[in-house]
Tab-separated table of C-alpha atoms in Angstrom:
chain	number	residue	atom	x	y	z
A	1	MET	CA	-0.047	-0.037	0.052
A	2	HIS	CA	1.106	3.364	-0.886
A	3	ILE	CA	1.497	6.284	1.224
A	4	MET	CA	-2.322	7.874	0.989
A	5	GLU	CA	-2.791	11.766	0.524
A	6	GLY	CA	-2.813	13.870	3.334
A	7	PHE	CA	-0.319	11.372	5.229
A	8	LEU	CA	2.913	12.694	5.239
A	9	PRO	CA	3.384	16.969	6.854
A	10	ALA	CA	3.533	19.264	3.788
A	11	ILE	CA	7.711	19.030	4.161
A	12	TRP	CA	8.290	15.957	3.733
A	13	CYS	CA	5.981	15.958	0.512
A	14	VAL	CA	8.697	18.589	-0.681
A	15	VAL	CA	11.320	16.743	0.039
A	16	TRP	CA	10.754	13.736	-1.567
A	17	TRP	CA	9.493	15.447	-4.663
A	18	LEU	CA	12.827	17.152	-4.443
A	19	ILE	CA	14.457	13.838	-4.346
A	20	ALA	CA	12.541	12.609	-7.305
A	21	LEU	CA	12.562	14.997	-9.738
A	22	PRO	CA	15.907	14.834	-10.491
A	23	CYS	CA	15.636	10.704	-10.662
A	24	LEU	CA	12.596	11.398	-13.285
A	25	GLY	CA	14.474	13.727	-15.029
A	26	LEU	CA	17.247	11.219	-15.939
A	27	GLY	CA	14.890	8.639	-16.904
A	28	LEU	CA	13.099	11.022	-19.159
A	29	PHE	CA	16.559	11.829	-20.663
A	30	GLN	CA	17.071	8.168	-21.125
A	31	LEU	CA	13.921	7.768	-22.366
A	32	LYS	CA	14.037	10.384	-25.233
A	33	ARG	CA	17.551	9.149	-26.289
A	34	ILE	CA	16.372	5.214	-26.408
A	35	LEU	CA	13.143	6.655	-28.542
A	36	ALA	CA	15.183	8.353	-30.792
A	37	THR	CA	16.837	4.776	-31.797
A	38	ASP	CA	13.699	3.074	-31.584
A	39	ARG	CA	10.261	4.128	-31.937
A	40	GLU	CA	8.474	1.041	-30.796
A	41	ALA	CA	10.435	1.255	-27.564
A	42	LEU	CA	7.389	3.563	-26.992
A	43	ALA	CA	4.931	1.165	-27.297
A	44	LEU	CA	6.473	-0.896	-25.238
A	45	LEU	CA	7.487	0.864	-22.484
A	46	GLY	CA	3.190	1.914	-22.502
A	47	VAL	CA	2.757	-1.880	-21.772
A	48	THR	CA	5.197	-2.046	-19.447
A	49	GLY	CA	3.416	0.780	-17.485
A	50	ALA	CA	-0.097	-0.656	-17.754
A	51	PHE	CA	1.141	-4.334	-16.934
A	52	ILE	CA	2.564	-2.886	-13.524
A	53	PHE	CA	-0.689	-0.806	-12.949
A	54	ILE	CA	-2.439	-4.240	-13.554
A	55	LEU	CA	-0.335	-6.167	-11.595
A	56	SER	CA	-0.690	-4.076	-8.716
A	57	SER	CA	-4.469	-3.918	-8.997
A	58	LEU	CA	-4.086	-7.822	-8.441
A	59	LYS	CA	-4.682	-8.862	-4.480
A	60	LEU	CA	-2.129	-11.913	-4.133
A	61	PRO	CA	-4.551	-14.909	-3.266
A	62	SER	CA	-1.817	-15.573	-0.138
A	63	VAL	CA	-2.847	-12.622	2.225
A	64	THR	CA	-6.475	-11.758	3.157
A	65	GLY	CA	-7.868	-8.567	3.914
A	66	SER	CA	-4.553	-7.106	3.450
A	67	CYS	CA	-4.263	-3.983	0.484
A	68	SER	CA	-0.504	-5.411	-0.142
A	69	HIS	CA	-0.147	-6.141	-3.796
A	70	PRO	CA	2.948	-6.836	-5.725
A	71	THR	CA	4.344	-3.791	-6.951
A	72	GLY	CA	5.781	-5.187	-10.467
A	73	THR	CA	8.442	-2.792	-10.699
A	74	GLY	CA	11.270	-5.648	-10.610
A	75	LEU	CA	10.443	-7.036	-14.274
A	76	SER	CA	10.797	-3.110	-15.253
A	77	ALA	CA	14.005	-2.897	-13.662
A	78	ILE	CA	15.351	-5.733	-15.523
A	79	SER	CA	14.039	-5.015	-19.360
A	80	PHE	CA	14.790	-1.283	-18.997
A	81	GLY	CA	16.957	-0.158	-15.938
A	82	PRO	CA	15.985	1.712	-12.783
A	83	TRP	CA	15.927	5.187	-14.303
A	84	ILE	CA	13.417	4.971	-16.914
A	85	THR	CA	11.228	2.431	-14.530
A	86	ALA	CA	11.138	5.643	-12.039
A	87	VAL	CA	9.146	6.962	-14.725
A	88	VAL	CA	7.167	4.305	-15.890
A	89	ALA	CA	6.462	3.924	-11.723
A	90	ALA	CA	5.151	7.570	-11.886
A	91	VAL	CA	3.159	7.216	-14.124
A	92	VAL	CA	1.283	4.083	-12.729
A	93	LEU	CA	1.161	6.028	-9.249
A	94	LEU	CA	-0.311	8.695	-11.082
A	95	PHE	CA	-3.006	6.676	-12.384
A	96	GLN	CA	-2.949	4.146	-9.339
A	97	SER	CA	-4.067	7.688	-7.236
A	98	LEU	CA	-6.622	8.665	-9.900
A	99	PHE	CA	-8.033	5.266	-10.858
A	100	LEU	CA	-7.976	3.165	-8.292
A	101	ALA	CA	-7.805	5.787	-5.172
A	102	HIS	CA	-4.785	3.988	-4.078
A	103	GLY	CA	-1.675	6.243	-2.963
A	104	GLY	CA	-1.853	10.230	-3.470
A	105	LEU	CA	-0.739	13.776	-5.445
A	106	SER	CA	1.281	15.428	-2.336
A	107	THR	CA	2.602	11.997	-1.252
A	108	MET	CA	3.768	10.627	-4.650
A	109	GLY	CA	7.140	12.118	-4.529
A	110	ALA	CA	7.382	9.666	-1.637
A	111	ASN	CA	5.678	7.197	-3.349
A	112	ILE	CA	8.027	7.570	-6.189
A	113	VAL	CA	11.237	7.194	-4.458
A	114	SER	CA	9.979	4.062	-2.683
A	115	MET	CA	8.668	1.844	-5.249
A	116	GLY	CA	9.880	3.568	-8.574
A	117	ILE	CA	13.725	4.495	-7.368
A	118	VAL	CA	15.216	2.344	-4.627
A	119	GLY	CA	13.713	-0.874	-4.780
A	120	PRO	CA	14.109	-1.173	-8.840
A	121	LEU	CA	17.707	0.144	-8.238
A	122	VAL	CA	18.393	-2.663	-5.892
A	123	GLY	CA	16.599	-4.713	-8.011
A	124	TYR	CA	19.053	-3.574	-10.588
A	125	ALA	CA	21.772	-3.909	-8.657
A	126	ILE	CA	21.080	-7.535	-7.884
A	127	TYR	CA	20.106	-8.607	-11.387
A	128	ARG	CA	23.386	-6.989	-12.890
A	129	ALA	CA	25.480	-8.861	-10.099
A	130	LEU	CA	24.253	-11.935	-11.208
A	131	ARG	CA	23.067	-11.835	-14.907
A	132	ASN	CA	26.747	-13.140	-16.408
A	133	THR	CA	27.206	-15.784	-13.650
A	134	GLN	CA	25.954	-19.347	-13.299
A	135	VAL	CA	23.164	-18.448	-11.179
A	136	ASN	CA	19.867	-19.952	-12.589
A	137	MET	CA	17.612	-17.375	-14.222
A	138	PHE	CA	14.389	-18.053	-12.288
A	139	LEU	CA	16.005	-17.893	-8.903
A	140	THR	CA	17.385	-14.287	-10.424
A	141	VAL	CA	14.058	-13.110	-10.873
A	142	PHE	CA	13.126	-14.188	-8.004
A	143	LEU	CA	15.764	-12.043	-5.990
A	144	VAL	CA	15.106	-9.314	-8.077
A	145	CYS	CA	11.313	-9.055	-7.460
A	146	ALA	CA	11.348	-10.148	-4.076
A	147	PHE	CA	13.716	-7.330	-3.330
A	148	ALA	CA	12.694	-5.266	-5.215
A	149	ASP	CA	9.071	-5.440	-3.358
A	150	LEU	CA	10.707	-5.934	-0.181
A	151	LEU	CA	12.853	-2.685	-0.031
A	152	THR	CA	9.790	-0.345	-1.490
A	153	TYR	CA	8.114	-1.037	2.485
A	154	VAL	CA	11.357	-0.977	4.046
A	155	THR	CA	11.855	2.847	2.084
A	156	THR	CA	8.327	3.065	2.875
A	157	SER	CA	8.915	2.835	6.694
A	158	LEU	CA	11.539	4.679	6.777
A	159	GLU	CA	9.651	7.808	4.857
A	160	LEU	CA	6.929	7.652	7.896
A	161	ALA	CA	9.721	7.322	10.861
A	162	LEU	CA	11.507	10.038	9.329
A	163	ALA	CA	7.906	12.169	9.487
A	164	TYR	CA	7.057	11.041	12.418
A	165	PRO	CA	10.272	10.568	14.918
A	166	ALA	CA	9.635	8.113	18.087
A	167	ALA	CA	9.893	10.760	21.616
A	168	VAL	CA	12.383	8.053	22.782
A	169	GLY	CA	15.295	6.740	20.592
A	170	GLY	CA	13.829	9.264	17.732
A	171	VAL	CA	14.140	8.023	13.677
A	172	ALA	CA	15.170	4.611	14.877
A	173	SER	CA	12.745	3.058	17.027
A	174	SER	CA	9.931	4.346	14.822
A	175	PHE	CA	11.663	2.959	11.639
A	176	VAL	CA	11.210	-0.339	13.826
A	177	VAL	CA	7.239	0.197	14.895
A	178	PHE	CA	6.297	0.854	11.403
A	179	MET	CA	8.546	-2.186	9.730
A	180	GLY	CA	7.116	-4.446	12.731
A	181	ILE	CA	3.629	-3.312	11.055
A	182	PHE	CA	4.904	-3.992	7.594
A	183	ALA	CA	6.964	-7.189	7.849
A	184	VAL	CA	3.947	-8.886	8.831
A	185	THR	CA	2.532	-9.091	5.662
A	186	GLN	CA	5.408	-8.093	3.595
A	187	ILE	CA	7.685	-10.640	4.210
A	188	PRO	CA	5.602	-13.608	2.840
A	189	LEU	CA	4.416	-11.160	0.209
A	190	ALA	CA	7.639	-10.554	-1.183
A	191	ILE	CA	8.500	-14.106	-1.527
A	192	VAL	CA	4.944	-14.913	-3.099
A	193	GLU	CA	5.334	-12.029	-5.490
A	194	GLY	CA	9.171	-13.573	-6.359
A	195	VAL	CA	7.373	-16.912	-6.834
A	196	ILE	CA	4.749	-15.496	-9.204
A	197	LEU	CA	7.117	-13.306	-11.312
A	198	ALA	CA	9.860	-16.199	-11.536
A	199	LEU	CA	6.994	-18.474	-12.796
A	200	VAL	CA	5.366	-15.693	-15.590
A	201	PHE	CA	9.620	-15.299	-16.745
A	202	LYS	CA	9.174	-19.560	-16.836
A	203	TYR	CA	6.291	-18.831	-18.914
A	204	ILE	CA	7.677	-16.247	-21.257
A	205	VAL	CA	10.669	-18.042	-22.038
A	206	GLN	CA	8.998	-21.027	-22.822
A	207	MET	CA	6.655	-18.854	-25.229
A	208	LYS	CA	8.123	-16.328	-26.821
A	209	PRO	CA	11.618	-16.318	-25.652
A	210	ASP	CA	12.596	-13.602	-28.611
A	211	ILE	CA	11.847	-10.949	-26.399
A	212	LEU	CA	14.146	-11.719	-23.935
A	213	VAL	CA	17.076	-11.921	-26.635
A	214	ARG	CA	16.000	-8.803	-28.541
A	215	LEU	CA	15.861	-6.586	-25.160
A	216	HIS	CA	19.651	-8.482	-23.960
A	217	ILE	CA	17.915	-9.113	-20.426
A	218	PHE	CA	19.939	-12.334	-20.721
A	219	PRO	CA	22.533	-13.879	-22.396
A	220	GLU	CA	21.132	-15.818	-25.330
A	221	GLU	CA	22.883	-18.881	-24.577
A	222	LYS	CA	21.776	-19.214	-20.747
A	223	ILE	CA	18.297	-18.713	-21.962
A	224	VAL	CA	18.913	-21.609	-24.662
A	225	ALA	CA	20.191	-24.088	-22.114
A	226	THR	CA	17.326	-22.932	-19.889
A	227	GLN	CA	14.679	-23.851	-22.778
A	228	ARG	CA	16.523	-26.813	-23.145
A	229	GLY	CA	16.349	-28.188	-19.555
A	230	LEU	CA	12.678	-27.186	-19.101
A	231	ALA	CA	11.897	-29.373	-22.443
A	232	ASP	CA	13.751	-32.184	-20.511
A	233	ALA	CA	11.824	-31.566	-17.739
A	234	ALA	CA	8.436	-32.094	-19.447
O	1	MET	CA	-11.130	-9.316	-7.351
O	2	PHE	CA	-10.762	-6.209	-9.761
O	3	GLU	CA	-11.756	-2.894	-8.337
O	4	GLN	CA	-14.638	-0.733	-10.176
O	5	LEU	CA	-11.809	2.138	-12.090
O	6	LEU	CA	-12.515	5.556	-10.755
O	7	GLU	CA	-12.741	6.728	-14.686
O	8	ASP	CA	-15.786	4.573	-15.330
O	9	ILE	CA	-17.705	6.665	-13.090
O	10	ALA	CA	-16.355	9.816	-14.217
O	11	GLN	CA	-17.062	9.765	-17.283
O	12	THR	CA	-20.632	9.683	-16.275
O	13	ASN	CA	-20.458	12.059	-13.413
O	14	ALA	CA	-23.019	15.081	-12.632
O	15	LEU	CA	-19.963	17.646	-12.954
O	16	ARG	CA	-18.673	16.246	-16.467
O	17	GLU	CA	-19.466	19.024	-18.401
O	18	VAL	CA	-17.977	21.378	-16.149
O	19	ASN	CA	-14.686	23.379	-16.732
O	20	THR	CA	-11.463	20.988	-16.060
O	21	SER	CA	-9.777	23.868	-14.798
O	22	LEU	CA	-12.098	24.824	-12.687
O	23	LYS	CA	-12.679	21.534	-10.997
O	24	LEU	CA	-8.254	20.731	-10.753
O	25	ALA	CA	-8.484	24.012	-8.828
O	26	ALA	CA	-11.437	22.916	-6.321
O	27	GLY	CA	-9.447	19.886	-6.259
O	28	LEU	CA	-6.271	20.757	-6.012
O	29	GLY	CA	-7.028	23.708	-4.181
O	30	ALA	CA	-8.306	21.836	-1.470
O	31	LEU	CA	-5.425	19.124	-1.521
O	32	LEU	CA	-3.109	22.002	-0.781
O	33	LEU	CA	-4.937	23.784	2.053
O	34	SER	CA	-5.807	20.458	3.762
O	35	LEU	CA	-2.296	19.984	3.725
O	36	VAL	CA	-0.262	23.000	4.962
O	37	SER	CA	-3.290	23.247	8.075
O	38	THR	CA	-1.592	23.036	11.407
O	39	GLY	CA	-4.942	22.470	13.246
O	40	TYR	CA	-7.771	19.188	12.412
O	41	VAL	CA	-10.501	21.892	12.015
O	42	ALA	CA	-9.671	22.751	8.252
O	43	PRO	CA	-9.062	19.619	7.469
O	44	LEU	CA	-12.701	18.472	8.334
O	45	PHE	CA	-14.370	21.402	7.174
O	46	ILE	CA	-13.067	20.359	3.527
O	47	ALA	CA	-13.258	17.027	3.695
O	48	ILE	CA	-16.944	17.225	4.877
O	49	VAL	CA	-17.711	20.057	2.003
O	50	VAL	CA	-16.166	18.282	-0.888
O	51	SER	CA	-17.660	15.220	0.139
O	52	GLY	CA	-20.821	16.765	0.157
O	53	ALA	CA	-20.066	18.425	-3.203
O	54	ILE	CA	-19.253	14.687	-4.526
O	55	LEU	CA	-22.594	13.076	-3.339
O	56	LEU	CA	-24.923	15.418	-4.249
O	57	LEU	CA	-23.433	17.745	-6.829
O	58	ALA	CA	-21.450	14.900	-8.490
O	59	ARG	CA	-24.124	12.103	-7.808
O	60	ILE	CA	-21.817	9.342	-7.169
O	61	ASP	CA	-23.532	6.962	-5.163
O	62	PRO	CA	-22.842	7.164	-1.639
O	63	TYR	CA	-22.435	3.231	-1.064
O	64	THR	CA	-19.215	3.491	-3.742
O	65	TYR	CA	-17.848	6.631	-1.866
O	66	GLY	CA	-18.151	5.078	0.849
O	67	GLU	CA	-16.340	1.866	0.142
O	68	LEU	CA	-13.419	3.948	-1.796
O	69	PHE	CA	-12.222	5.451	1.453
O	70	VAL	CA	-12.338	1.950	3.641
O	71	ALA	CA	-8.431	0.729	2.256
O	72	PRO	CA	-6.693	4.008	2.989
O	73	VAL	CA	-8.982	4.625	5.996
O	74	SER	CA	-7.882	1.539	7.652
O	75	PHE	CA	-4.189	1.549	6.793
O	76	ALA	CA	-4.233	5.438	7.818
O	77	LEU	CA	-5.949	4.120	11.390
O	78	LEU	CA	-2.899	1.549	11.983
O	79	SER	CA	0.078	3.977	11.132
O	80	VAL	CA	-1.851	7.028	13.097
O	81	ALA	CA	-2.262	4.140	16.351
O	82	ALA	CA	1.650	3.899	15.715
O	83	ILE	CA	2.454	7.187	15.840
O	84	VAL	CA	-0.006	7.923	19.064
O	85	LEU	CA	1.941	5.400	20.600
O	86	ILE	CA	5.611	6.494	19.788
O	87	SER	CA	5.452	10.342	19.807
O	88	GLY	CA	5.081	10.817	23.051
O	89	GLY	CA	4.534	13.929	25.318
O	90	SER	CA	4.102	15.409	28.772
O	91	ASP	CA	0.885	14.557	30.394
O	92	ALA	CA	1.276	10.662	30.013
O	93	LEU	CA	-2.070	8.862	30.536
O	94	TRP	CA	-0.623	5.226	30.116
O	95	SER	CA	3.263	4.386	29.267
O	96	TRP	CA	5.288	1.093	28.706
O	97	GLN	CA	9.209	1.017	28.470
O	98	PRO	CA	9.587	-2.755	26.850
O	99	LEU	CA	13.334	-1.774	25.710
O	100	PRO	CA	15.645	0.935	26.909
O	101	TRP	CA	15.370	2.115	23.081
O	102	LEU	CA	11.648	1.280	22.561
O	103	SER	CA	9.185	3.501	24.510
O	104	PHE	CA	5.199	3.420	24.169
O	105	SER	CA	2.827	5.535	25.374
O	106	ILE	CA	-0.555	7.639	25.610
O	107	THR	CA	-0.333	11.151	25.811
O	108	ILE	CA	-2.640	14.241	25.554
O	109	GLU	CA	-0.376	15.447	22.588
O	110	SER	CA	-0.063	12.245	21.133
O	111	ILE	CA	-3.948	11.851	20.990
O	112	ASN	CA	-4.319	15.453	19.420
O	113	GLN	CA	-1.420	14.648	16.833
O	114	GLY	CA	-3.176	11.487	15.435
O	115	LEU	CA	-6.497	12.644	15.710
O	116	PHE	CA	-5.114	15.598	13.799
O	117	ILE	CA	-2.977	13.579	11.186
O	118	PHE	CA	-6.137	11.502	10.640
O	119	CYS	CA	-8.236	14.530	9.812
O	120	ARG	CA	-5.909	15.613	7.250
O	121	THR	CA	-5.724	12.001	5.654
O	122	LEU	CA	-9.636	12.172	5.595
O	123	GLY	CA	-9.286	15.915	3.650
O	124	GLY	CA	-6.638	14.961	1.738
O	125	MET	CA	-8.432	12.005	0.223
O	126	SER	CA	-11.767	13.581	-0.214
O	127	ALA	CA	-10.091	16.045	-2.334
O	128	LEU	CA	-7.896	13.351	-4.568
O	129	LEU	CA	-11.388	11.654	-4.694
O	130	PHE	CA	-13.184	14.748	-6.155
O	131	ILE	CA	-10.415	15.305	-8.825
O	132	ALA	CA	-10.706	11.349	-9.615
O	133	LEU	CA	-14.499	10.905	-9.549
O	134	THR	CA	-15.243	14.257	-11.663
O	135	THR	CA	-12.152	14.571	-13.970
O	136	PRO	CA	-12.109	12.032	-16.489
O	137	MET	CA	-8.489	11.070	-17.526
O	138	THR	CA	-9.247	12.205	-20.824
O	139	ASP	CA	-9.714	15.438	-19.908
O	140	LEU	CA	-6.488	15.553	-17.921
O	141	PHE	CA	-4.552	14.703	-21.273
O	142	VAL	CA	-5.673	18.364	-22.462
O	143	VAL	CA	-4.358	19.818	-18.957
O	144	MET	CA	-1.017	18.085	-18.997
O	145	ARG	CA	-0.165	19.173	-22.776
O	146	GLN	CA	-1.276	22.911	-22.077
O	147	CYS	CA	0.870	22.523	-18.908
O	148	ARG	CA	4.004	21.982	-21.139
O	149	LEU	CA	5.272	18.806	-19.636
O	150	PRO	CA	7.293	17.259	-21.216
O	151	GLU	CA	5.949	15.660	-24.890
O	152	VAL	CA	7.244	12.251	-24.247
O	153	LEU	CA	5.817	12.001	-20.856
O	154	VAL	CA	2.646	13.312	-21.688
O	155	GLU	CA	2.941	10.383	-24.779
O	156	LEU	CA	3.357	7.527	-22.399
O	157	VAL	CA	0.622	8.664	-19.940
O	158	THR	CA	-1.767	8.393	-22.951
O	159	ILE	CA	-0.192	4.695	-23.997
O	160	VAL	CA	-0.567	3.745	-20.460
O	161	TYR	CA	-3.892	4.617	-20.349
O	162	ARG	CA	-5.247	3.010	-24.133
O	163	THR	CA	-3.171	-0.285	-22.747
O	164	ILE	CA	-4.685	-0.587	-19.177
O	165	PHE	CA	-8.371	-1.015	-21.231
O	166	ILE	CA	-6.940	-3.513	-23.245
O	167	LEU	CA	-5.311	-5.420	-20.448
O	168	LEU	CA	-8.071	-5.410	-18.061
O	169	ASP	CA	-10.419	-7.070	-20.756
O	170	GLN	CA	-8.047	-9.715	-21.043
O	171	LEU	CA	-7.291	-9.821	-18.045
O	172	VAL	CA	-11.052	-10.277	-17.025
O	173	GLN	CA	-11.788	-12.993	-19.386
O	174	CYS	CA	-8.648	-14.936	-18.824
O	175	TYR	CA	-9.624	-14.818	-15.008
O	176	HIS	CA	-13.001	-15.902	-15.650
O	177	ALA	CA	-12.272	-19.049	-17.433
O	178	GLN	CA	-9.688	-20.242	-15.024
O	179	VAL	CA	-12.480	-19.717	-12.245
O	180	MET	CA	-14.994	-22.211	-14.146
O	181	ARG	CA	-11.864	-24.377	-14.571
O	182	LEU	CA	-11.132	-24.415	-10.773
O	183	GLY	CA	-8.010	-22.902	-10.874
O	184	TYR	CA	-8.240	-20.875	-7.911
O	185	SER	CA	-9.261	-23.845	-5.574
O	186	THR	CA	-6.456	-24.482	-3.488
O	187	ARG	CA	-3.768	-22.250	-2.794
O	188	ARG	CA	-1.061	-23.965	-4.444
O	189	GLU	CA	-3.299	-24.253	-7.535
O	190	SER	CA	-4.365	-20.448	-7.434
O	191	ILE	CA	-0.507	-19.337	-7.249
O	192	ARG	CA	0.348	-21.100	-10.301
O	193	SER	CA	-3.286	-19.686	-12.153
O	194	LEU	CA	-2.279	-16.434	-10.721
O	195	ALA	CA	1.394	-16.960	-12.294
O	196	THR	CA	0.087	-18.124	-15.689
O	197	LEU	CA	-2.277	-15.496	-15.566
O	198	CYS	CA	0.169	-12.246	-15.663
O	199	GLY	CA	2.592	-14.608	-17.911
O	200	VAL	CA	-0.200	-14.728	-20.430
O	201	VAL	CA	-1.351	-10.898	-19.688
O	202	PHE	CA	2.543	-10.027	-20.197
O	203	ILE	CA	2.566	-11.632	-23.563
O	204	ALA	CA	-0.415	-10.502	-24.409
O	205	SER	CA	0.212	-6.795	-23.731
O	206	TRP	CA	3.656	-7.144	-25.840
O	207	ASN	CA	1.205	-7.907	-29.327
O	208	ALA	CA	-0.759	-5.166	-28.274
O	209	GLY	CA	1.560	-2.814	-27.561
O	210	GLU	CA	3.338	-3.904	-31.447
O	211	ASP	CA	-0.299	-3.611	-32.770
O	212	LEU	CA	-0.818	-0.261	-31.725
O	213	ILE	CA	2.263	0.747	-32.531
O	214	ARG	CA	2.035	-0.660	-36.511
O	215	ALA	CA	-1.347	1.144	-36.518
O	216	ARG	CA	-0.451	4.211	-35.356
O	217	ASP	CA	2.856	4.564	-37.802
O	218	LEU	CA	0.564	3.415	-40.884
O	219	ARG	CA	-1.701	6.586	-39.726
O	220	CYS	CA	1.539	8.825	-39.977
O	221	TYR	CA	2.037	8.745	-36.491
O	222	ASP	CA	5.276	10.966	-35.587
O	223	GLY	CA	5.472	10.210	-31.379
O	224	LYS	CA	2.807	13.115	-30.916
O	225	LEU	CA	-0.916	12.320	-30.728
O	226	VAL	CA	-2.740	15.286	-30.862
O	227	VAL	CA	-6.121	15.315	-28.963
O	228	LEU	CA	-8.379	18.177	-29.327
O	229	GLY	CA	-9.734	19.120	-25.863
O	230	ALA	CA	-13.875	20.183	-25.574
O	231	VAL	CA	-14.293	23.838	-25.196
O	232	ARG	CA	-16.154	24.116	-21.808
O	233	PRO	CA	-16.393	28.146	-20.690
O	234	VAL	CA	-15.743	28.738	-16.998
O	235	GLU	CA	-19.249	29.974	-15.645
O	236	LEU	CA	-20.084	32.300	-13.009
O	237	ARG	CA	-21.781	30.439	-10.567
O	238	PRO	CA	-19.497	27.552	-10.164
O	239	ALA	CA	-16.810	29.884	-10.076
O	240	LEU	CA	-18.089	31.790	-7.204
O	241	ALA	CA	-18.854	28.714	-5.716
O	242	VAL	CA	-14.902	27.250	-6.052
O	243	ALA	CA	-13.890	30.761	-4.808
O	244	GLY	CA	-15.815	30.864	-1.834
O	245	PHE	CA	-15.212	27.543	-0.618
O	246	LEU	CA	-11.103	28.313	-1.234
O	247	ILE	CA	-11.476	31.760	0.493
O	248	VAL	CA	-13.417	29.917	3.992
O	249	SER	CA	-11.296	27.550	3.897
O	250	SER	CA	-8.167	29.561	3.788
O	251	ILE	CA	-9.545	31.760	7.119
O	252	LEU	CA	-10.583	28.404	8.462
O	253	VAL	CA	-6.474	27.249	7.916
O	254	VAL	CA	-4.914	30.319	9.267
O	255	LEU	CA	-7.779	31.221	12.577
O	256	THR	CA	-8.258	27.515	13.608
O	257	GLY	CA	-4.602	26.550	13.230
O	258	LYS	CA	-3.791	25.986	17.201
O	259	ILE	CA	-7.397	24.267	18.496
O	260	THR	CA	-6.984	20.628	19.521
O	261	ILE	CA	-9.405	17.946	20.189
O	262	ILE	CA	-8.646	17.535	23.762
O	263	SER	CA	-6.745	20.491	25.845
O	264	GLY	CA	-6.230	18.631	29.062
O	265	ILE	CA	-7.064	16.141	31.557
O	266	PRO	CA	-10.279	16.023	32.470
């Protein structure tokens, strides 16, 4: 669940917007450069945004009565890198606040930082670290998505803790309290999201591997080897 | 499983034909005023007036409107409870210190702060819902262009908008097909089904995107889809009502900033 409208004090709304804006600028710059060479990428990006929107309007079956949902930004971070993901996440957050009343406009800066910047950055770092190693592709996708989801909520807790520090122990103990609230639903949720997106990835490898090759997401040999493995298992 | 999109309601609401900038001024003005307020009176006033406008002027179904508040309010209550417990103060009504660096207490100040944050959330959420329920996204595209937002961004927003509806159709169809075949009968089965659903929608979305760009290319698309906005002049009475509402709210923000709900131990 994103931070809703009116929950953060005005000053923190400004701070998070100021942090988010340069990242969005960098993302827009990269986006323009990509579009100058490959115009089809715009449709592709739009589709990724819509996909993240749809994913986050899905309620996961394992958690009942919670507003938790997958963030889906892990897949986008792998495909387009963290900065463009920030732009896509910002567009998705705008739609979520206006279509579903998730999140808000003044708190959007804070939500962009948590869902669009920190989560994808961590996910992307994990992906880059594991991409050219022997580590299984599905494990890589699982780790990227689970950590992108988890770090999103860690950042949200930090944002809340900074805005509302505890009287005793300050920001640190306030952070622990907010993390405690989120941990109950978020740790199982991050694992489920990782599993689901890894399964989605398996489906893509089986049905439409050319997408992965075209975007240079994983080395071609690795994809072919995995496909062969899946065919043998079946 | 799928929430009704507010967009569907916005397309048919009773304030549909009112000037977009005027509606945005009312919504964003209310949002900002409730954000900068330091007391609980102004946000509460804004929440009541804006909700009244949504229910009576835009004629949104009260039950639907109430339902929209359930998720944010439950999340807000949980977080406000945490803030009340940790923010401390001088007149402690109850306190407990389980660890040297962690202390929970309920004080007059913390209750006041909790209620204030809760009222501000109500004010902000109702202002946000006012924009969401009365202004369709298609009208906002025109405003975005007028505000000189980067062309790439506006284009991305329009394409995401279009694709969401294509995907939602496919998603609902596949989901119903899965349910008919007992795809969500057990937990294990539902995780598998959900993953297949996401995978199918992912690939379908990819194809839809390629089709979209091909169709646009055939119509000489060059990265800018020009849409003419409907011309809706600002009428005097709605404009006066919005101005009056914003002025009264601003006065309330200034005058009632120091008023708290509980002033001392009874």
